[in-house]
Short mmCIF file of C-alpha atoms and ligand atoms in Angstrom, two decimals:
data_model
loop_
_atom_site.label_atom_id
_atom_site.label_comp_id
_atom_site.label_asym_id
_atom_site.label_seq_id
_atom_site.Cartn_x
_atom_site.Cartn_y
_atom_site.Cartn_z
CA MET A 1 -7.14 -8.87 27.68
CA SER A 2 -5.34 -9.98 24.56
CA ARG A 3 -4.02 -7.55 22.02
CA TYR A 4 -6.42 -8.70 19.32
CA ARG A 5 -10.17 -8.31 19.11
CA VAL A 6 -11.42 -10.85 16.60
CA GLY A 7 -14.98 -11.16 15.34
CA LEU A 8 -16.21 -14.70 14.71
CA ILE A 9 -18.83 -15.35 12.08
CA GLY A 10 -19.34 -19.11 12.16
CA GLY A 11 -22.17 -18.70 9.71
CA ASP A 12 -23.99 -21.62 8.16
CA GLY A 13 -23.56 -25.34 7.66
CA ILE A 14 -20.10 -26.58 8.62
CA GLY A 15 -18.89 -23.00 9.22
CA PRO A 16 -19.13 -22.98 13.05
CA ALA A 17 -17.45 -26.41 13.32
CA VAL A 18 -14.40 -25.45 11.26
CA VAL A 19 -14.05 -22.07 12.99
CA ALA A 20 -13.96 -23.87 16.34
CA GLU A 21 -10.99 -25.96 15.16
CA ALA A 22 -9.21 -22.87 13.85
CA LEU A 23 -9.55 -21.24 17.28
CA LYS A 24 -8.26 -24.40 18.96
CA VAL A 25 -5.11 -24.24 16.85
CA VAL A 26 -4.58 -20.48 17.37
CA ASP A 27 -4.78 -21.13 21.09
CA ALA A 28 -2.27 -23.99 20.82
CA ALA A 29 0.05 -21.65 18.92
CA GLY A 30 0.07 -19.42 22.00
CA VAL A 31 -1.80 -16.43 20.61
CA GLU A 32 -4.56 -15.10 22.83
CA LEU A 33 -7.59 -13.55 21.19
CA ASP A 34 -10.53 -11.59 22.53
CA THR A 35 -13.30 -13.09 20.45
CA VAL A 36 -16.75 -11.66 19.82
CA GLU A 37 -19.32 -13.95 18.23
CA TYR A 38 -21.67 -12.65 15.57
CA ASP A 39 -24.84 -14.48 14.72
CA LEU A 40 -25.04 -13.89 10.98
CA GLY A 41 -26.04 -16.10 8.08
CA ALA A 42 -29.04 -18.09 6.85
CA ASP A 43 -30.33 -18.97 10.33
CA ARG A 44 -30.53 -15.37 11.46
CA TYR A 45 -32.09 -14.33 8.18
CA LEU A 46 -34.78 -17.00 8.47
CA ARG A 47 -35.44 -16.10 12.11
CA THR A 48 -35.40 -12.31 11.87
CA GLY A 49 -35.22 -11.27 8.22
CA GLU A 50 -31.91 -9.51 8.95
CA ILE A 51 -28.75 -10.10 6.93
CA LEU A 52 -26.22 -7.50 8.11
CA PRO A 53 -27.75 -4.71 10.20
CA ASP A 54 -25.83 -1.41 9.98
CA PRO A 55 -24.90 -1.31 13.70
CA VAL A 56 -23.39 -4.80 13.38
CA LEU A 57 -21.38 -3.72 10.35
CA ALA A 58 -20.14 -0.69 12.29
CA GLU A 59 -19.06 -2.91 15.20
CA LEU A 60 -17.25 -5.31 12.87
CA GLY A 61 -15.43 -2.36 11.36
CA ASP A 62 -13.87 -1.58 14.75
CA LEU A 63 -12.34 -5.03 15.27
CA ASP A 64 -8.78 -6.10 14.52
CA ALA A 65 -9.82 -9.04 12.33
CA ILE A 66 -12.75 -11.23 11.38
CA LEU A 67 -12.75 -15.02 11.04
CA LEU A 68 -15.60 -16.45 9.01
CA GLY A 69 -16.64 -20.08 8.49
CA ALA A 70 -19.13 -20.15 5.64
CA VAL A 71 -22.35 -18.47 4.63
CA GLY A 72 -25.11 -19.74 2.39
CA PRO A 73 -28.39 -21.62 2.57
CA PRO A 74 -28.66 -25.31 1.63
CA LEU A 75 -28.47 -25.83 -2.13
CA GLY A 76 -31.92 -25.49 -3.67
CA SER A 77 -33.39 -23.84 -0.56
CA ARG A 78 -36.22 -21.52 -1.55
CA ALA A 79 -36.46 -19.86 1.84
CA VAL A 80 -33.56 -17.52 1.10
CA PRO A 81 -33.66 -15.59 -2.20
CA PRO A 82 -30.69 -16.46 -4.46
CA GLY A 83 -27.70 -14.28 -3.74
CA ALA A 84 -29.30 -12.53 -0.75
CA LEU A 85 -26.72 -13.78 1.74
CA GLU A 86 -23.81 -13.70 -0.66
CA ARG A 87 -24.49 -10.11 -1.73
CA GLY A 88 -25.97 -8.89 1.56
CA LEU A 89 -23.36 -10.35 3.88
CA LEU A 90 -20.16 -11.62 2.31
CA LEU A 91 -19.84 -9.20 -0.58
CA ARG A 92 -21.12 -6.30 1.52
CA LEU A 93 -18.33 -6.97 4.02
CA ARG A 94 -15.77 -7.11 1.22
CA PHE A 95 -16.98 -3.81 -0.23
CA GLU A 96 -17.72 -1.83 2.92
CA LEU A 97 -14.54 -2.87 4.72
CA ASP A 98 -12.62 -2.23 1.47
CA LEU A 99 -11.09 -5.73 1.43
CA TYR A 100 -9.61 -5.13 -1.99
CA VAL A 101 -7.27 -8.12 -2.18
CA ASN A 102 -8.40 -11.71 -1.91
CA LEU A 103 -5.19 -13.64 -1.30
CA ARG A 104 -5.47 -17.39 -1.82
CA PRO A 105 -2.31 -19.45 -1.26
CA PHE A 106 -2.07 -23.00 -2.60
CA THR A 107 0.27 -25.82 -1.66
CA SER A 108 -0.02 -29.49 -2.61
CA GLY A 109 -1.90 -31.83 -0.36
CA ALA A 110 -1.44 -35.58 -0.59
CA GLY A 111 -4.38 -35.80 -3.00
CA SER A 112 -2.60 -33.69 -5.61
CA LEU A 113 -0.99 -35.21 -8.71
CA PHE A 114 1.75 -32.61 -8.32
CA PRO A 115 3.75 -33.00 -5.09
CA ALA A 116 5.48 -29.66 -4.57
CA LEU A 117 3.14 -26.91 -5.68
CA ASP A 118 3.40 -23.56 -3.95
CA PHE A 119 1.68 -20.61 -5.56
CA ALA A 120 -0.73 -17.85 -4.65
CA VAL A 121 -3.61 -16.17 -6.43
CA VAL A 122 -4.20 -12.46 -5.83
CA ARG A 123 -7.82 -11.85 -6.75
CA GLU A 124 -9.17 -8.31 -7.05
CA ASN A 125 -12.01 -8.29 -4.51
CA THR A 126 -14.12 -5.14 -4.84
CA GLU A 127 -14.74 -4.54 -8.54
CA GLY A 128 -15.43 -6.41 -11.79
CA VAL A 129 -18.84 -8.01 -12.28
CA TYR A 130 -19.13 -8.36 -8.51
CA ALA A 131 -19.64 -4.61 -8.17
CA GLY A 132 -23.32 -5.07 -8.99
CA GLU A 133 -23.48 -2.76 -11.96
CA GLY A 134 -26.44 -3.40 -14.25
CA GLY A 135 -30.09 -4.18 -13.90
CA CYS A 136 -33.07 -5.61 -15.65
CA LEU A 137 -35.95 -4.29 -17.66
CA ARG A 138 -39.34 -5.87 -18.28
CA ARG A 139 -38.62 -8.68 -15.81
CA GLY A 140 -40.66 -11.77 -16.55
CA MET A 141 -41.92 -10.41 -19.84
CA PRO A 142 -40.98 -11.77 -23.26
CA GLY A 143 -38.82 -8.74 -23.97
CA GLU A 144 -36.86 -9.05 -20.74
CA VAL A 145 -33.37 -7.52 -20.71
CA ALA A 146 -30.63 -8.12 -18.12
CA THR A 147 -27.22 -6.46 -18.06
CA GLN A 148 -24.37 -7.05 -15.62
CA GLY A 149 -21.40 -4.82 -16.25
CA SER A 150 -17.82 -5.17 -15.13
CA VAL A 151 -16.41 -2.21 -13.21
CA ASN A 152 -12.65 -1.69 -13.51
CA THR A 153 -11.08 1.45 -12.12
CA ARG A 154 -7.46 2.43 -12.54
CA PHE A 155 -7.32 2.98 -8.78
CA GLY A 156 -8.81 -0.43 -7.95
CA VAL A 157 -6.76 -2.37 -10.46
CA GLU A 158 -3.54 -0.59 -9.55
CA ARG A 159 -3.74 -1.21 -5.82
CA CYS A 160 -4.42 -4.90 -6.43
CA VAL A 161 -1.66 -5.27 -9.01
CA ARG A 162 0.75 -3.40 -6.72
CA TYR A 163 -0.03 -5.80 -3.89
CA ALA A 164 0.70 -8.73 -6.24
CA PHE A 165 4.06 -7.29 -7.34
CA GLU A 166 4.99 -6.61 -3.73
CA LEU A 167 4.11 -10.20 -2.79
CA ALA A 168 5.98 -11.66 -5.76
CA SER A 169 9.05 -9.56 -4.96
CA CYS A 170 9.22 -11.17 -1.50
CA ARG A 171 9.03 -14.76 -2.74
CA SER A 172 11.98 -16.79 -3.92
CA ARG A 173 10.89 -17.25 -7.54
CA GLN A 174 9.79 -13.63 -7.99
CA HIS A 175 7.41 -14.47 -10.81
CA LEU A 176 4.02 -12.88 -11.49
CA THR A 177 1.44 -13.91 -14.09
CA LEU A 178 -1.41 -11.63 -15.12
CA VAL A 179 -4.47 -13.63 -16.11
CA HIS A 180 -7.25 -11.90 -18.05
CA LYS A 181 -9.03 -12.09 -21.39
CA THR A 182 -7.51 -9.12 -23.17
CA ASN A 183 -8.38 -10.54 -26.60
CA VAL A 184 -12.12 -10.17 -25.95
CA LEU A 185 -12.55 -7.89 -22.95
CA THR A 186 -10.62 -5.21 -24.77
CA PHE A 187 -11.61 -2.27 -22.55
CA ALA A 188 -11.07 -3.87 -19.16
CA GLY A 189 -8.19 -6.01 -20.41
CA ASP A 190 -6.40 -2.97 -21.79
CA LEU A 191 -6.71 -1.18 -18.44
CA TRP A 192 -5.40 -4.25 -16.59
CA GLN A 193 -2.52 -4.84 -19.02
CA ARG A 194 -1.33 -1.22 -19.03
CA THR A 195 -1.59 -0.98 -15.26
CA PHE A 196 0.31 -4.26 -14.90
CA ASP A 197 3.08 -3.01 -17.22
CA ALA A 198 3.32 0.37 -15.49
CA VAL A 199 3.53 -1.05 -11.96
CA GLY A 200 5.85 -3.80 -13.18
CA ALA A 201 8.37 -1.17 -14.27
CA GLU A 202 8.84 -0.39 -10.57
CA TYR A 203 9.69 -4.05 -9.85
CA PRO A 204 12.52 -4.94 -12.24
CA GLY A 205 13.36 -8.01 -10.14
CA VAL A 206 9.97 -9.61 -10.77
CA GLU A 207 9.66 -11.67 -13.93
CA THR A 208 6.24 -11.34 -15.55
CA ALA A 209 3.97 -13.35 -17.82
CA TYR A 210 0.50 -12.96 -19.30
CA GLN A 211 -2.10 -15.65 -20.04
CA HIS A 212 -5.68 -15.58 -21.23
CA VAL A 213 -7.95 -17.11 -18.60
CA ASP A 214 -9.02 -20.06 -20.77
CA ALA A 215 -5.40 -21.01 -21.44
CA ALA A 216 -4.60 -20.55 -17.77
CA CYS A 217 -7.21 -23.22 -16.97
CA ILE A 218 -5.31 -25.71 -19.13
CA HIS A 219 -1.95 -24.77 -17.62
CA LEU A 220 -3.32 -24.98 -14.07
CA VAL A 221 -4.37 -28.56 -14.72
CA GLU A 222 -1.39 -29.67 -16.84
CA SER A 223 1.58 -27.79 -15.42
CA PRO A 224 0.59 -25.85 -12.30
CA ASN A 225 4.21 -25.80 -11.15
CA ARG A 226 4.84 -22.97 -13.63
CA TYR A 227 3.04 -20.54 -11.29
CA ASP A 228 4.40 -18.49 -8.45
CA VAL A 229 1.92 -15.60 -8.07
CA ILE A 230 -1.12 -15.02 -10.28
CA VAL A 231 -3.00 -11.71 -10.32
CA THR A 232 -6.44 -11.49 -11.87
CA ASP A 233 -9.86 -9.85 -11.69
CA ASN A 234 -12.68 -10.75 -9.34
CA LEU A 235 -14.63 -13.28 -11.41
CA PHE A 236 -11.63 -14.95 -13.07
CA GLY A 237 -10.09 -15.20 -9.60
CA ASP A 238 -13.21 -16.82 -8.18
CA ILE A 239 -13.20 -19.51 -10.86
CA LEU A 240 -9.44 -20.06 -11.00
CA THR A 241 -9.16 -20.52 -7.25
CA ASP A 242 -11.74 -23.32 -7.17
CA LEU A 243 -9.75 -24.98 -9.96
CA ALA A 244 -6.50 -24.36 -8.09
CA GLY A 245 -8.05 -25.93 -4.99
CA ALA A 246 -8.99 -29.05 -6.92
CA VAL A 247 -5.54 -29.30 -8.51
CA THR A 248 -3.69 -28.95 -5.21
CA GLY A 249 -5.57 -31.70 -3.42
CA GLY A 250 -9.09 -30.49 -2.82
CA ILE A 251 -11.01 -27.40 -1.85
CA GLY A 252 -10.89 -28.66 1.75
CA LEU A 253 -7.35 -27.25 1.97
CA ALA A 254 -7.91 -23.87 0.32
CA ALA A 255 -7.62 -20.83 2.58
CA SER A 256 -8.20 -17.18 1.89
CA ALA A 257 -7.50 -13.74 3.26
CA ASN A 258 -9.77 -10.85 2.29
CA LEU A 259 -7.29 -8.09 2.92
CA ASN A 260 -7.45 -4.38 3.47
CA PRO A 261 -3.69 -3.89 2.93
CA ALA A 262 -4.06 -0.17 3.63
CA ARG A 263 -5.18 -1.21 7.15
CA THR A 264 -7.99 1.34 7.34
CA GLY A 265 -10.02 -1.42 9.05
CA PRO A 266 -10.04 -5.13 9.82
CA SER A 267 -9.34 -7.85 7.27
CA LEU A 268 -11.47 -10.97 6.98
CA PHE A 269 -10.25 -14.54 6.81
CA GLU A 270 -12.27 -17.49 5.53
CA PRO A 271 -11.88 -20.90 3.90
CA VAL A 272 -12.63 -20.92 0.16
CA HIS A 273 -15.16 -23.74 0.59
CA GLY A 274 -18.84 -23.20 1.31
CA ALA A 275 -21.31 -24.29 3.98
CA ALA A 276 -21.55 -27.96 2.82
CA HIS A 277 -24.95 -28.47 4.45
CA ASP A 278 -24.93 -32.10 3.30
CA ILE A 279 -22.23 -33.08 5.81
CA VAL A 280 -23.26 -30.94 8.81
CA GLY A 281 -23.03 -32.89 12.02
CA SER A 282 -21.25 -35.85 10.41
CA GLY A 283 -17.85 -34.82 11.80
CA ARG A 284 -16.51 -35.12 8.25
CA ALA A 285 -15.91 -31.42 7.61
CA ASN A 286 -12.24 -30.78 6.88
CA PRO A 287 -11.08 -27.88 9.10
CA LEU A 288 -7.67 -27.46 7.43
CA ALA A 289 -8.74 -24.56 5.20
CA ALA A 290 -10.21 -22.69 8.16
CA ILE A 291 -7.08 -23.38 10.23
CA ARG A 292 -4.83 -22.13 7.44
CA SER A 293 -7.07 -19.07 7.07
CA ALA A 294 -6.51 -18.40 10.77
CA ALA A 295 -2.77 -18.61 10.09
CA LEU A 296 -3.18 -15.93 7.40
CA MET A 297 -4.96 -13.87 10.06
CA LEU A 298 -2.13 -14.31 12.55
CA ASP A 299 0.33 -13.25 9.88
CA HIS A 300 -1.68 -10.12 9.09
CA LEU A 301 -1.92 -9.28 12.80
CA GLY A 302 1.87 -9.42 13.02
CA GLU A 303 2.10 -12.80 14.79
CA THR A 304 4.34 -14.01 11.99
CA GLU A 305 6.17 -16.68 13.96
CA ALA A 306 2.97 -18.34 15.24
CA ALA A 307 1.46 -18.01 11.75
CA ALA A 308 4.43 -19.80 10.20
CA ARG A 309 4.16 -22.65 12.72
CA VAL A 310 0.45 -23.16 12.02
CA THR A 311 0.92 -22.98 8.24
CA LYS A 312 3.78 -25.47 8.38
CA ALA A 313 1.77 -27.87 10.52
CA VAL A 314 -1.20 -27.74 8.12
CA ILE A 315 0.93 -28.09 4.97
CA GLU A 316 2.98 -30.97 6.33
CA TRP A 317 0.00 -32.82 7.74
CA ALA A 318 -2.00 -32.39 4.52
CA ALA A 319 0.90 -33.64 2.40
CA GLU A 320 1.38 -36.88 4.32
CA PRO A 321 -0.08 -39.78 2.35
CA SER A 322 -1.63 -41.04 5.57
CA ALA A 323 -3.58 -37.79 5.88
CA THR A 324 -5.49 -38.52 2.68
CA ALA A 325 -5.90 -42.15 3.60
CA ARG A 326 -7.29 -41.12 6.97
CA GLN A 327 -9.77 -38.79 5.33
CA GLN A 328 -10.91 -41.31 2.73
CA ASP A 329 -11.04 -44.54 4.68
CA PRO A 330 -14.41 -44.72 6.46
CA VAL A 331 -13.00 -46.87 9.27
CA THR A 332 -9.98 -44.78 10.17
CA THR A 333 -11.45 -41.42 9.20
CA LEU A 334 -10.52 -38.65 11.59
CA SER A 335 -13.31 -36.37 12.64
CA THR A 336 -13.23 -32.60 12.26
CA ALA A 337 -12.22 -32.25 15.92
CA GLU A 338 -9.55 -34.97 15.67
CA ILE A 339 -7.92 -33.21 12.72
CA GLY A 340 -7.97 -29.99 14.75
CA ASP A 341 -6.36 -31.86 17.65
CA ALA A 342 -3.67 -33.31 15.38
CA ILE A 343 -2.72 -29.86 14.05
CA ALA A 344 -2.89 -28.29 17.52
CA GLU A 345 -0.47 -30.93 18.77
CA ARG A 346 2.01 -30.14 16.00
CA VAL A 347 2.17 -26.40 16.51
C1 LIG B 401 -15.78 -17.27 -2.85
C2 LIG B 401 -17.25 -17.55 -3.00
C3 LIG B 401 -17.99 -16.23 -3.07
C4 LIG B 401 -17.52 -15.50 -4.31
C5 LIG B 401 -19.52 -16.34 -3.07
C6 LIG B 401 -20.04 -17.18 -1.93
C7 LIG B 401 -20.17 -14.98 -3.08
O1 LIG B 401 -17.51 -18.35 -4.09
O2 LIG B 401 -15.40 -16.64 -1.87
O3 LIG B 401 -15.01 -17.70 -3.72
O4 LIG B 401 -18.06 -15.70 -5.41
O5 LIG B 401 -16.59 -14.71 -4.18
MN1 LIG B 402 -15.72 -19.01 -5.12
#
């Protein structure tokens, strides 16, 4: 028996294939896991009508960690109601397991115009517009009304901001940027800004900056090397991290950790990318984001040395010009499993 009980949710599309490569690399790094597979996602929903039964959620809550591939039906599928899986599975896990930080580290891959990027986005993961506040009236009628509010609590913002300051204080540049839209979202922005300033007073070594989210989009594209750690709300973080993925060499490299830093339960690790149903079975799914997500899991479990080896192997491999060439050239393209093998060999 290993020390870690890890739940596997391969999920939909390319999810199971990339999770398999992540496990291959964890094994090569010498960490033994007791894995439990969970059949969750579009397939189960279409077969049984179930998304996340309560007993399954309870079981997941008792594990040490969860590794997830991807969930979501094929684009345009009418068999699954829009948002049913996202809200019913992924977001429910984030909320019920209190995974209040979504940590997304970015480093340049060979496809990036900027060679030496190394920054992280700390995305608040349980509040904002994702909380599901709102509703609709007179649906389908001419006078239809829909509202979708943003929930921001002092408690929720503070614990996220505190995590970001703590992270920044451990990095060499010790720089933290708050991204929001305080000029328009005056209520939520004010709460975020004051909380940021108050917590910041406890971290005099961390240099701080503030940017509106629209300006941050320009800076991320034009001069991403200015960033060390960014902290932001749930929706801005969702959007900025897709942009950050594109800027650093493609979403295929972007990993994430949905963390419960208080450790009242397991944390969940997943690539930022989705199910990519269009390439299922082609062997063209890039497993690097899932592998790096597994490294974030190892780090959280306390296997810091193994985690560092896996992260280094992924970062170095992804930054080699030949890595991009291999992924783009149809003749020499490495398959999903071959990329997993290459990383496993390096760790
Ligand atoms: C992400 C995804 C999810 C989100 C979706 C699938 C609910 O885009 O993890 O970034 O919006 O958070
Ligand atoms: Mn997203």
